[in-house]
């Protein structure tokens, strides 16, 4: 199985020694990919970081994000254009690192939960993101966008909204990223939502209700995995867990991770790998 793990289970600093030490642990536990948090494409050491990941027998998955001054959802043409160019730089960064997948929230500023955009604004944004996805595909990079809950965005919260976004984009290369943690908040029928998104689904991520160990929490992830597979999904899977013990404080604060849900990244990745055995 093509399985990825969010690196925040070990550390939120991918340039740290802790991150380097995590790579053989991930490889030994059966993972093929490591998902990195948002990086600045202009950071020194990007190529070396990609090489370090590949030397460990893994592949990187990077993230695209937007900011208030560079946002494809903005009403301001200059800000919208900067957002578009920023997304293109994330695609270029993924390719420079030797990655073939770009996740993230490319359709607006993560954490902005103000008014829901109009259909026209959503369509315009989707077309811009779709254009970037087509450029990414030409570079051998699959671009996905994550559907997150109402407390993290007011743009896209459900699989049905994500499918509509893809349709607006006009792109055959833009794919949907669904996460069980967010779906449990927003979807009345989780597997029904997966079925609806299936023609455009590029990544399914498993996160528990507590955002901690996948074996403990209110979500029956074994049943969900069996259901997703029964629907015929054959793409990549990811696992994600957050614990304050392994994160830099500003990142933990931003994601509202207040508790120690597991002590070490190795504890998380071995527990999570058990779901897929």
mmCIF file with all atom_site columns, C-alpha atoms in Angstrom, residues 11-228:
data_model
loop_
_atom_site.group_PDB
_atom_site.id
_atom_site.type_symbol
_atom_site.label_atom_id
_atom_site.label_alt_id
_atom_site.label_comp_id
_atom_site.label_asym_id
_atom_site.label_entity_id
_atom_site.label_seq_id
_atom_site.pdbx_PDB_ins_code
_atom_site.Cartn_x
_atom_site.Cartn_y
_atom_site.Cartn_z
_atom_site.occupancy
_atom_site.B_iso_or_equiv
_atom_site.pdbx_formal_charge
_atom_site.auth_seq_id
_atom_site.auth_comp_id
_atom_site.auth_asym_id
_atom_site.auth_atom_id
_atom_site.pdbx_PDB_model_num
ATOM 1   C CA . UNK A 1 11  ? 8.574   17.264 14.598  1.00 0.00 ? 11  UNK A CA 1
ATOM 2   C CA . UNK A 1 12  ? 7.286   20.383 12.862  1.00 0.00 ? 12  UNK A CA 1
ATOM 3   C CA . UNK A 1 13  ? 10.829  21.353 11.814  1.00 0.00 ? 13  UNK A CA 1
ATOM 4   C CA . UNK A 1 14  ? 11.862  19.330 8.733   1.00 0.00 ? 14  UNK A CA 1
ATOM 5   C CA . UNK A 1 15  ? 15.367  20.793 8.823   1.00 0.00 ? 15  UNK A CA 1
ATOM 6   C CA . UNK A 1 16  ? 16.020  19.383 12.298  1.00 0.00 ? 16  UNK A CA 1
ATOM 7   C CA . UNK A 1 17  ? 17.990  16.342 13.358  1.00 0.00 ? 17  UNK A CA 1
ATOM 8   C CA . UNK A 1 18  ? 14.794  14.936 14.854  1.00 0.00 ? 18  UNK A CA 1
ATOM 9   C CA . UNK A 1 19  ? 13.255  14.900 11.386  1.00 0.00 ? 19  UNK A CA 1
ATOM 10  C CA . UNK A 1 20  ? 16.294  13.175 9.905   1.00 0.00 ? 20  UNK A CA 1
ATOM 11  C CA . UNK A 1 21  ? 16.120  10.512 12.631  1.00 0.00 ? 21  UNK A CA 1
ATOM 12  C CA . UNK A 1 22  ? 12.441  9.942  11.863  1.00 0.00 ? 22  UNK A CA 1
ATOM 13  C CA . UNK A 1 23  ? 13.024  8.874  8.268   1.00 0.00 ? 23  UNK A CA 1
ATOM 14  C CA . UNK A 1 24  ? 14.416  5.359  8.865   1.00 0.00 ? 24  UNK A CA 1
ATOM 15  C CA . UNK A 1 25  ? 11.684  4.813  11.459  1.00 0.00 ? 25  UNK A CA 1
ATOM 16  C CA . UNK A 1 26  ? 9.055   5.596  8.834   1.00 0.00 ? 26  UNK A CA 1
ATOM 17  C CA . UNK A 1 27  ? 10.741  3.404  6.250   1.00 0.00 ? 27  UNK A CA 1
ATOM 18  C CA . UNK A 1 28  ? 11.036  0.502  8.685   1.00 0.00 ? 28  UNK A CA 1
ATOM 19  C CA . UNK A 1 29  ? 7.359   0.815  9.623   1.00 0.00 ? 29  UNK A CA 1
ATOM 20  C CA . UNK A 1 30  ? 6.316   0.406  5.973   1.00 0.00 ? 30  UNK A CA 1
ATOM 21  C CA . UNK A 1 31  ? 5.688   3.990  4.853   1.00 0.00 ? 31  UNK A CA 1
ATOM 22  C CA . UNK A 1 32  ? 6.653   5.183  1.388   1.00 0.00 ? 32  UNK A CA 1
ATOM 23  C CA . UNK A 1 33  ? 6.193   8.922  1.795   1.00 0.00 ? 33  UNK A CA 1
ATOM 24  C CA . UNK A 1 34  ? 6.538   11.694 4.331   1.00 0.00 ? 34  UNK A CA 1
ATOM 25  C CA . UNK A 1 35  ? 4.235   14.714 4.299   1.00 0.00 ? 35  UNK A CA 1
ATOM 26  C CA . UNK A 1 36  ? 5.855   18.031 5.137   1.00 0.00 ? 36  UNK A CA 1
ATOM 27  C CA . UNK A 1 37  ? 4.140   21.058 6.592   1.00 0.00 ? 37  UNK A CA 1
ATOM 28  C CA . UNK A 1 38  ? 4.142   24.304 4.598   1.00 0.00 ? 38  UNK A CA 1
ATOM 29  C CA . UNK A 1 39  ? 7.648   25.364 3.544   1.00 0.00 ? 39  UNK A CA 1
ATOM 30  C CA . UNK A 1 40  ? 8.913   28.615 2.089   1.00 0.00 ? 40  UNK A CA 1
ATOM 31  C CA . UNK A 1 41  ? 9.951   27.755 -1.495  1.00 0.00 ? 41  UNK A CA 1
ATOM 32  C CA . UNK A 1 42  ? 12.812  30.236 -1.199  1.00 0.00 ? 42  UNK A CA 1
ATOM 33  C CA . UNK A 1 43  ? 14.273  28.543 1.890   1.00 0.00 ? 43  UNK A CA 1
ATOM 34  C CA . UNK A 1 44  ? 17.889  27.467 1.686   1.00 0.00 ? 44  UNK A CA 1
ATOM 35  C CA . UNK A 1 45  ? 18.336  23.730 1.810   1.00 0.00 ? 45  UNK A CA 1
ATOM 36  C CA . UNK A 1 46  ? 15.142  22.724 -0.011  1.00 0.00 ? 46  UNK A CA 1
ATOM 37  C CA . UNK A 1 47  ? 16.950  20.470 -2.490  1.00 0.00 ? 47  UNK A CA 1
ATOM 38  C CA . UNK A 1 48  ? 19.138  18.992 0.266   1.00 0.00 ? 48  UNK A CA 1
ATOM 39  C CA . UNK A 1 49  ? 16.026  18.218 2.301   1.00 0.00 ? 49  UNK A CA 1
ATOM 40  C CA . UNK A 1 50  ? 14.499  16.408 -0.665  1.00 0.00 ? 50  UNK A CA 1
ATOM 41  C CA . UNK A 1 51  ? 17.706  14.452 -1.168  1.00 0.00 ? 51  UNK A CA 1
ATOM 42  C CA . UNK A 1 52  ? 17.789  13.471 2.515   1.00 0.00 ? 52  UNK A CA 1
ATOM 43  C CA . UNK A 1 53  ? 14.271  12.085 2.216   1.00 0.00 ? 53  UNK A CA 1
ATOM 44  C CA . UNK A 1 54  ? 15.079  10.159 -0.961  1.00 0.00 ? 54  UNK A CA 1
ATOM 45  C CA . UNK A 1 55  ? 18.296  8.783  0.546   1.00 0.00 ? 55  UNK A CA 1
ATOM 46  C CA . UNK A 1 56  ? 16.150  7.257  3.292   1.00 0.00 ? 56  UNK A CA 1
ATOM 47  C CA . UNK A 1 57  ? 14.075  5.437  0.669   1.00 0.00 ? 57  UNK A CA 1
ATOM 48  C CA . UNK A 1 58  ? 11.064  7.755  0.965   1.00 0.00 ? 58  UNK A CA 1
ATOM 49  C CA . UNK A 1 59  ? 9.444   10.437 -1.167  1.00 0.00 ? 59  UNK A CA 1
ATOM 50  C CA . UNK A 1 60  ? 8.273   13.891 -0.035  1.00 0.00 ? 60  UNK A CA 1
ATOM 51  C CA . UNK A 1 61  ? 4.759   15.263 -0.248  1.00 0.00 ? 61  UNK A CA 1
ATOM 52  C CA . UNK A 1 62  ? 4.756   19.027 0.140   1.00 0.00 ? 62  UNK A CA 1
ATOM 53  C CA . UNK A 1 63  ? 1.971   21.539 0.785   1.00 0.00 ? 63  UNK A CA 1
ATOM 54  C CA . UNK A 1 64  ? 0.646   24.628 -0.961  1.00 0.00 ? 64  UNK A CA 1
ATOM 55  C CA . UNK A 1 65  ? -0.856  27.435 1.100   1.00 0.00 ? 65  UNK A CA 1
ATOM 56  C CA . UNK A 1 66  ? -2.012  31.004 0.661   1.00 0.00 ? 66  UNK A CA 1
ATOM 57  C CA . UNK A 1 67  ? -1.462  34.142 2.738   1.00 0.00 ? 67  UNK A CA 1
ATOM 58  C CA . UNK A 1 68  ? -3.383  37.401 3.169   1.00 0.00 ? 68  UNK A CA 1
ATOM 59  C CA . UNK A 1 69  ? -1.085  39.127 0.686   1.00 0.00 ? 69  UNK A CA 1
ATOM 60  C CA . UNK A 1 70  ? -1.054  36.275 -1.835  1.00 0.00 ? 70  UNK A CA 1
ATOM 61  C CA . UNK A 1 71  ? -4.476  34.696 -2.087  1.00 0.00 ? 71  UNK A CA 1
ATOM 62  C CA . UNK A 1 72  ? -6.315  33.381 -5.156  1.00 0.00 ? 72  UNK A CA 1
ATOM 63  C CA . UNK A 1 73  ? -9.617  33.918 -3.316  1.00 0.00 ? 73  UNK A CA 1
ATOM 64  C CA . UNK A 1 74  ? -9.028  37.656 -2.904  1.00 0.00 ? 74  UNK A CA 1
ATOM 65  C CA . UNK A 1 75  ? -11.212 40.284 -4.579  1.00 0.00 ? 75  UNK A CA 1
ATOM 66  C CA . UNK A 1 76  ? -8.067  42.319 -5.264  1.00 0.00 ? 76  UNK A CA 1
ATOM 67  C CA . UNK A 1 77  ? -6.528  41.457 -8.656  1.00 0.00 ? 77  UNK A CA 1
ATOM 68  C CA . UNK A 1 78  ? -2.971  42.087 -7.449  1.00 0.00 ? 78  UNK A CA 1
ATOM 69  C CA . UNK A 1 79  ? -3.394  39.854 -4.379  1.00 0.00 ? 79  UNK A CA 1
ATOM 70  C CA . UNK A 1 80  ? -5.084  37.203 -6.494  1.00 0.00 ? 80  UNK A CA 1
ATOM 71  C CA . UNK A 1 81  ? -2.242  37.231 -9.004  1.00 0.00 ? 81  UNK A CA 1
ATOM 72  C CA . UNK A 1 82  ? 0.343   36.942 -6.219  1.00 0.00 ? 82  UNK A CA 1
ATOM 73  C CA . UNK A 1 83  ? -1.591  33.964 -4.868  1.00 0.00 ? 83  UNK A CA 1
ATOM 74  C CA . UNK A 1 84  ? -1.519  32.304 -8.275  1.00 0.00 ? 84  UNK A CA 1
ATOM 75  C CA . UNK A 1 85  ? 2.218   32.849 -8.610  1.00 0.00 ? 85  UNK A CA 1
ATOM 76  C CA . UNK A 1 86  ? 2.757   31.548 -5.082  1.00 0.00 ? 86  UNK A CA 1
ATOM 77  C CA . UNK A 1 87  ? 0.967   28.321 -5.976  1.00 0.00 ? 87  UNK A CA 1
ATOM 78  C CA . UNK A 1 88  ? 3.194   27.967 -9.011  1.00 0.00 ? 88  UNK A CA 1
ATOM 79  C CA . UNK A 1 89  ? 6.252   28.339 -6.789  1.00 0.00 ? 89  UNK A CA 1
ATOM 80  C CA . UNK A 1 90  ? 4.976   25.517 -4.582  1.00 0.00 ? 90  UNK A CA 1
ATOM 81  C CA . UNK A 1 91  ? 4.668   23.298 -7.659  1.00 0.00 ? 91  UNK A CA 1
ATOM 82  C CA . UNK A 1 92  ? 8.223   24.196 -8.664  1.00 0.00 ? 92  UNK A CA 1
ATOM 83  C CA . UNK A 1 93  ? 9.420   23.448 -5.131  1.00 0.00 ? 93  UNK A CA 1
ATOM 84  C CA . UNK A 1 94  ? 7.769   20.021 -5.155  1.00 0.00 ? 94  UNK A CA 1
ATOM 85  C CA . UNK A 1 95  ? 9.519   19.168 -8.404  1.00 0.00 ? 95  UNK A CA 1
ATOM 86  C CA . UNK A 1 96  ? 12.867  20.483 -7.122  1.00 0.00 ? 96  UNK A CA 1
ATOM 87  C CA . UNK A 1 97  ? 12.557  18.196 -4.123  1.00 0.00 ? 97  UNK A CA 1
ATOM 88  C CA . UNK A 1 98  ? 11.826  15.195 -6.318  1.00 0.00 ? 98  UNK A CA 1
ATOM 89  C CA . UNK A 1 99  ? 8.235   14.953 -5.138  1.00 0.00 ? 99  UNK A CA 1
ATOM 90  C CA . UNK A 1 100 ? 5.248   13.959 -7.228  1.00 0.00 ? 100 UNK A CA 1
ATOM 91  C CA . UNK A 1 101 ? 2.402   15.183 -5.022  1.00 0.00 ? 101 UNK A CA 1
ATOM 92  C CA . UNK A 1 102 ? 1.391   18.598 -3.690  1.00 0.00 ? 102 UNK A CA 1
ATOM 93  C CA . UNK A 1 103 ? -1.238  18.710 -0.932  1.00 0.00 ? 103 UNK A CA 1
ATOM 94  C CA . UNK A 1 104 ? -2.514  21.650 1.106   1.00 0.00 ? 104 UNK A CA 1
ATOM 95  C CA . UNK A 1 105 ? -5.164  24.342 1.081   1.00 0.00 ? 105 UNK A CA 1
ATOM 96  C CA . UNK A 1 106 ? -4.527  26.238 -2.172  1.00 0.00 ? 106 UNK A CA 1
ATOM 97  C CA . UNK A 1 107 ? -7.974  27.838 -2.430  1.00 0.00 ? 107 UNK A CA 1
ATOM 98  C CA . UNK A 1 108 ? -7.691  30.448 0.328   1.00 0.00 ? 108 UNK A CA 1
ATOM 99  C CA . UNK A 1 109 ? -6.042  31.393 3.590   1.00 0.00 ? 109 UNK A CA 1
ATOM 100 C CA . UNK A 1 110 ? -6.163  28.528 6.066   1.00 0.00 ? 110 UNK A CA 1
ATOM 101 C CA . UNK A 1 111 ? -7.870  29.727 9.235   1.00 0.00 ? 111 UNK A CA 1
ATOM 102 C CA . UNK A 1 112 ? -10.035 32.310 7.469   1.00 0.00 ? 112 UNK A CA 1
ATOM 103 C CA . UNK A 1 113 ? -13.578 31.468 8.533   1.00 0.00 ? 113 UNK A CA 1
ATOM 104 C CA . UNK A 1 114 ? -15.295 34.663 7.479   1.00 0.00 ? 114 UNK A CA 1
ATOM 105 C CA . UNK A 1 115 ? -18.123 34.767 4.956   1.00 0.00 ? 115 UNK A CA 1
ATOM 106 C CA . UNK A 1 116 ? -18.547 31.915 2.513   1.00 0.00 ? 116 UNK A CA 1
ATOM 107 C CA . UNK A 1 117 ? -17.543 33.067 -0.987  1.00 0.00 ? 117 UNK A CA 1
ATOM 108 C CA . UNK A 1 118 ? -20.082 33.627 -3.724  1.00 0.00 ? 118 UNK A CA 1
ATOM 109 C CA . UNK A 1 119 ? -20.436 31.049 -6.470  1.00 0.00 ? 119 UNK A CA 1
ATOM 110 C CA . UNK A 1 120 ? -18.727 33.437 -8.870  1.00 0.00 ? 120 UNK A CA 1
ATOM 111 C CA . UNK A 1 121 ? -15.736 33.943 -6.575  1.00 0.00 ? 121 UNK A CA 1
ATOM 112 C CA . UNK A 1 122 ? -15.500 30.200 -6.018  1.00 0.00 ? 122 UNK A CA 1
ATOM 113 C CA . UNK A 1 123 ? -15.582 29.527 -9.756  1.00 0.00 ? 123 UNK A CA 1
ATOM 114 C CA . UNK A 1 124 ? -12.860 32.104 -10.438 1.00 0.00 ? 124 UNK A CA 1
ATOM 115 C CA . UNK A 1 125 ? -10.685 30.637 -7.700  1.00 0.00 ? 125 UNK A CA 1
ATOM 116 C CA . UNK A 1 126 ? -11.240 27.097 -8.937  1.00 0.00 ? 126 UNK A CA 1
ATOM 117 C CA . UNK A 1 127 ? -10.151 28.070 -12.437 1.00 0.00 ? 127 UNK A CA 1
ATOM 118 C CA . UNK A 1 128 ? -6.908  29.544 -11.118 1.00 0.00 ? 128 UNK A CA 1
ATOM 119 C CA . UNK A 1 129 ? -6.186  26.496 -8.955  1.00 0.00 ? 129 UNK A CA 1
ATOM 120 C CA . UNK A 1 130 ? -7.082  24.223 -11.876 1.00 0.00 ? 130 UNK A CA 1
ATOM 121 C CA . UNK A 1 131 ? -4.616  26.056 -14.117 1.00 0.00 ? 131 UNK A CA 1
ATOM 122 C CA . UNK A 1 132 ? -1.887  25.448 -11.534 1.00 0.00 ? 132 UNK A CA 1
ATOM 123 C CA . UNK A 1 133 ? -2.906  21.777 -11.286 1.00 0.00 ? 133 UNK A CA 1
ATOM 124 C CA . UNK A 1 134 ? -2.499  21.440 -15.049 1.00 0.00 ? 134 UNK A CA 1
ATOM 125 C CA . UNK A 1 135 ? 0.960   23.003 -14.852 1.00 0.00 ? 135 UNK A CA 1
ATOM 126 C CA . UNK A 1 136 ? 1.799   20.661 -11.985 1.00 0.00 ? 136 UNK A CA 1
ATOM 127 C CA . UNK A 1 137 ? 0.719   17.615 -13.987 1.00 0.00 ? 137 UNK A CA 1
ATOM 128 C CA . UNK A 1 138 ? 2.999   18.693 -16.821 1.00 0.00 ? 138 UNK A CA 1
ATOM 129 C CA . UNK A 1 139 ? 5.834   18.640 -14.261 1.00 0.00 ? 139 UNK A CA 1
ATOM 130 C CA . UNK A 1 140 ? 4.864   15.190 -12.990 1.00 0.00 ? 140 UNK A CA 1
ATOM 131 C CA . UNK A 1 141 ? 3.248   16.526 -9.808  1.00 0.00 ? 141 UNK A CA 1
ATOM 132 C CA . UNK A 1 142 ? -0.257  15.564 -8.667  1.00 0.00 ? 142 UNK A CA 1
ATOM 133 C CA . UNK A 1 143 ? -2.019  18.531 -7.073  1.00 0.00 ? 143 UNK A CA 1
ATOM 134 C CA . UNK A 1 144 ? -4.670  17.859 -4.445  1.00 0.00 ? 144 UNK A CA 1
ATOM 135 C CA . UNK A 1 145 ? -6.650  20.202 -2.218  1.00 0.00 ? 145 UNK A CA 1
ATOM 136 C CA . UNK A 1 146 ? -7.711  19.267 1.284   1.00 0.00 ? 146 UNK A CA 1
ATOM 137 C CA . UNK A 1 147 ? -11.301 19.648 2.426   1.00 0.00 ? 147 UNK A CA 1
ATOM 138 C CA . UNK A 1 148 ? -11.149 20.948 6.003   1.00 0.00 ? 148 UNK A CA 1
ATOM 139 C CA . UNK A 1 149 ? -13.778 21.677 8.611   1.00 0.00 ? 149 UNK A CA 1
ATOM 140 C CA . UNK A 1 150 ? -15.730 24.872 9.231   1.00 0.00 ? 150 UNK A CA 1
ATOM 141 C CA . UNK A 1 151 ? -13.407 25.971 12.035  1.00 0.00 ? 151 UNK A CA 1
ATOM 142 C CA . UNK A 1 152 ? -10.459 26.105 9.607   1.00 0.00 ? 152 UNK A CA 1
ATOM 143 C CA . UNK A 1 153 ? -12.081 27.539 6.467   1.00 0.00 ? 153 UNK A CA 1
ATOM 144 C CA . UNK A 1 154 ? -15.389 28.832 5.194   1.00 0.00 ? 154 UNK A CA 1
ATOM 145 C CA . UNK A 1 155 ? -14.576 27.939 1.578   1.00 0.00 ? 155 UNK A CA 1
ATOM 146 C CA . UNK A 1 156 ? -14.815 24.140 1.229   1.00 0.00 ? 156 UNK A CA 1
ATOM 147 C CA . UNK A 1 157 ? -16.022 21.862 4.024   1.00 0.00 ? 157 UNK A CA 1
ATOM 148 C CA . UNK A 1 158 ? -17.654 18.861 2.337   1.00 0.00 ? 158 UNK A CA 1
ATOM 149 C CA . UNK A 1 159 ? -16.950 16.370 -0.411  1.00 0.00 ? 159 UNK A CA 1
ATOM 150 C CA . UNK A 1 160 ? -19.909 17.683 -2.392  1.00 0.00 ? 160 UNK A CA 1
ATOM 151 C CA . UNK A 1 161 ? -18.481 21.200 -2.302  1.00 0.00 ? 161 UNK A CA 1
ATOM 152 C CA . UNK A 1 162 ? -15.086 19.809 -3.343  1.00 0.00 ? 162 UNK A CA 1
ATOM 153 C CA . UNK A 1 163 ? -16.579 18.035 -6.351  1.00 0.00 ? 163 UNK A CA 1
ATOM 154 C CA . UNK A 1 164 ? -18.285 21.268 -7.372  1.00 0.00 ? 164 UNK A CA 1
ATOM 155 C CA . UNK A 1 165 ? -14.925 23.053 -7.053  1.00 0.00 ? 165 UNK A CA 1
ATOM 156 C CA . UNK A 1 166 ? -13.268 20.541 -9.379  1.00 0.00 ? 166 UNK A CA 1
ATOM 157 C CA . UNK A 1 167 ? -16.095 20.981 -11.869 1.00 0.00 ? 167 UNK A CA 1
ATOM 158 C CA . UNK A 1 168 ? -15.658 24.753 -11.741 1.00 0.00 ? 168 UNK A CA 1
ATOM 159 C CA . UNK A 1 169 ? -11.916 24.342 -12.315 1.00 0.00 ? 169 UNK A CA 1
ATOM 160 C CA . UNK A 1 170 ? -12.308 22.599 -15.653 1.00 0.00 ? 170 UNK A CA 1
ATOM 161 C CA . UNK A 1 171 ? -9.161  20.604 -14.838 1.00 0.00 ? 171 UNK A CA 1
ATOM 162 C CA . UNK A 1 172 ? -8.793  16.847 -15.147 1.00 0.00 ? 172 UNK A CA 1
ATOM 163 C CA . UNK A 1 173 ? -5.646  17.051 -13.029 1.00 0.00 ? 173 UNK A CA 1
ATOM 164 C CA . UNK A 1 174 ? -6.988  18.676 -9.846  1.00 0.00 ? 174 UNK A CA 1
ATOM 165 C CA . UNK A 1 175 ? -7.758  16.030 -7.216  1.00 0.00 ? 175 UNK A CA 1
ATOM 166 C CA . UNK A 1 176 ? -9.559  15.968 -3.876  1.00 0.00 ? 176 UNK A CA 1
ATOM 167 C CA . UNK A 1 177 ? -7.928  15.196 -0.519  1.00 0.00 ? 177 UNK A CA 1
ATOM 168 C CA . UNK A 1 178 ? -10.353 13.878 2.108   1.00 0.00 ? 178 UNK A CA 1
ATOM 169 C CA . UNK A 1 179 ? -9.423  13.515 5.790   1.00 0.00 ? 179 UNK A CA 1
ATOM 170 C CA . UNK A 1 180 ? -11.507 11.438 8.205   1.00 0.00 ? 180 UNK A CA 1
ATOM 171 C CA . UNK A 1 181 ? -10.992 13.925 11.062  1.00 0.00 ? 181 UNK A CA 1
ATOM 172 C CA . UNK A 1 182 ? -12.556 16.758 9.093   1.00 0.00 ? 182 UNK A CA 1
ATOM 173 C CA . UNK A 1 183 ? -15.183 14.514 7.505   1.00 0.00 ? 183 UNK A CA 1
ATOM 174 C CA . UNK A 1 184 ? -16.395 13.340 10.906  1.00 0.00 ? 184 UNK A CA 1
ATOM 175 C CA . UNK A 1 185 ? -17.252 16.960 11.711  1.00 0.00 ? 185 UNK A CA 1
ATOM 176 C CA . UNK A 1 186 ? -18.904 17.848 8.407   1.00 0.00 ? 186 UNK A CA 1
ATOM 177 C CA . UNK A 1 187 ? -20.269 14.757 6.667   1.00 0.00 ? 187 UNK A CA 1
ATOM 178 C CA . UNK A 1 188 ? -23.543 13.066 7.714   1.00 0.00 ? 188 UNK A CA 1
ATOM 179 C CA . UNK A 1 189 ? -22.491 9.968  5.722   1.00 0.00 ? 189 UNK A CA 1
ATOM 180 C CA . UNK A 1 190 ? -18.725 9.602  5.587   1.00 0.00 ? 190 UNK A CA 1
ATOM 181 C CA . UNK A 1 191 ? -18.553 6.712  3.128   1.00 0.00 ? 191 UNK A CA 1
ATOM 182 C CA . UNK A 1 192 ? -21.291 8.269  1.026   1.00 0.00 ? 192 UNK A CA 1
ATOM 183 C CA . UNK A 1 193 ? -19.116 11.371 0.786   1.00 0.00 ? 193 UNK A CA 1
ATOM 184 C CA . UNK A 1 194 ? -16.137 9.272  -0.326  1.00 0.00 ? 194 UNK A CA 1
ATOM 185 C CA . UNK A 1 195 ? -18.305 7.612  -2.969  1.00 0.00 ? 195 UNK A CA 1
ATOM 186 C CA . UNK A 1 196 ? -19.438 10.986 -4.275  1.00 0.00 ? 196 UNK A CA 1
ATOM 187 C CA . UNK A 1 197 ? -15.876 12.299 -4.513  1.00 0.00 ? 197 UNK A CA 1
ATOM 188 C CA . UNK A 1 198 ? -14.414 9.039  -5.876  1.00 0.00 ? 198 UNK A CA 1
ATOM 189 C CA . UNK A 1 199 ? -14.053 10.088 -9.537  1.00 0.00 ? 199 UNK A CA 1
ATOM 190 C CA . UNK A 1 200 ? -11.899 13.027 -8.410  1.00 0.00 ? 200 UNK A CA 1
ATOM 191 C CA . UNK A 1 201 ? -10.321 11.528 -5.304  1.00 0.00 ? 201 UNK A CA 1
ATOM 192 C CA . UNK A 1 202 ? -6.528  11.635 -5.112  1.00 0.00 ? 202 UNK A CA 1
ATOM 193 C CA . UNK A 1 203 ? -5.671  11.171 -1.446  1.00 0.00 ? 203 UNK A CA 1
ATOM 194 C CA . UNK A 1 204 ? -7.440  9.752  1.610   1.00 0.00 ? 204 UNK A CA 1
ATOM 195 C CA . UNK A 1 205 ? -6.011  10.642 4.997   1.00 0.00 ? 205 UNK A CA 1
ATOM 196 C CA . UNK A 1 206 ? -6.822  8.961  8.292   1.00 0.00 ? 206 UNK A CA 1
ATOM 197 C CA . UNK A 1 207 ? -6.944  11.056 11.433  1.00 0.00 ? 207 UNK A CA 1
ATOM 198 C CA . UNK A 1 208 ? -8.640  10.148 14.693  1.00 0.00 ? 208 UNK A CA 1
ATOM 199 C CA . UNK A 1 209 ? -11.226 12.242 16.575  1.00 0.00 ? 209 UNK A CA 1
ATOM 200 C CA . UNK A 1 210 ? -8.603  13.251 19.149  1.00 0.00 ? 210 UNK A CA 1
ATOM 201 C CA . UNK A 1 211 ? -5.968  13.779 16.434  1.00 0.00 ? 211 UNK A CA 1
ATOM 202 C CA . UNK A 1 212 ? -3.880  11.289 18.437  1.00 0.00 ? 212 UNK A CA 1
ATOM 203 C CA . UNK A 1 213 ? -3.247  7.559  18.068  1.00 0.00 ? 213 UNK A CA 1
ATOM 204 C CA . UNK A 1 214 ? -5.410  6.056  15.336  1.00 0.00 ? 214 UNK A CA 1
ATOM 205 C CA . UNK A 1 215 ? -6.271  3.062  17.515  1.00 0.00 ? 215 UNK A CA 1
ATOM 206 C CA . UNK A 1 216 ? -7.945  5.234  20.155  1.00 0.00 ? 216 UNK A CA 1
ATOM 207 C CA . UNK A 1 217 ? -10.842 7.584  19.529  1.00 0.00 ? 217 UNK A CA 1
ATOM 208 C CA . UNK A 1 218 ? -14.459 7.679  18.444  1.00 0.00 ? 218 UNK A CA 1
ATOM 209 C CA . UNK A 1 219 ? -13.849 6.895  14.754  1.00 0.00 ? 219 UNK A CA 1
ATOM 210 C CA . UNK A 1 220 ? -13.913 3.244  13.667  1.00 0.00 ? 220 UNK A CA 1
ATOM 211 C CA . UNK A 1 221 ? -11.081 3.664  11.205  1.00 0.00 ? 221 UNK A CA 1
ATOM 212 C CA . UNK A 1 222 ? -10.845 -0.054 10.405  1.00 0.00 ? 222 UNK A CA 1
ATOM 213 C CA . UNK A 1 223 ? -14.459 -0.026 9.233   1.00 0.00 ? 223 UNK A CA 1
ATOM 214 C CA . UNK A 1 224 ? -13.896 3.198  7.296   1.00 0.00 ? 224 UNK A CA 1
ATOM 215 C CA . UNK A 1 225 ? -10.812 1.789  5.569   1.00 0.00 ? 225 UNK A CA 1
ATOM 216 C CA . UNK A 1 226 ? -12.699 -1.360 4.613   1.00 0.00 ? 226 UNK A CA 1
ATOM 217 C CA . UNK A 1 227 ? -15.520 0.784  3.250   1.00 0.00 ? 227 UNK A CA 1
ATOM 218 C CA . UNK A 1 228 ? -13.200 3.019  1.233   1.00 0.00 ? 228 UNK A CA 1
#
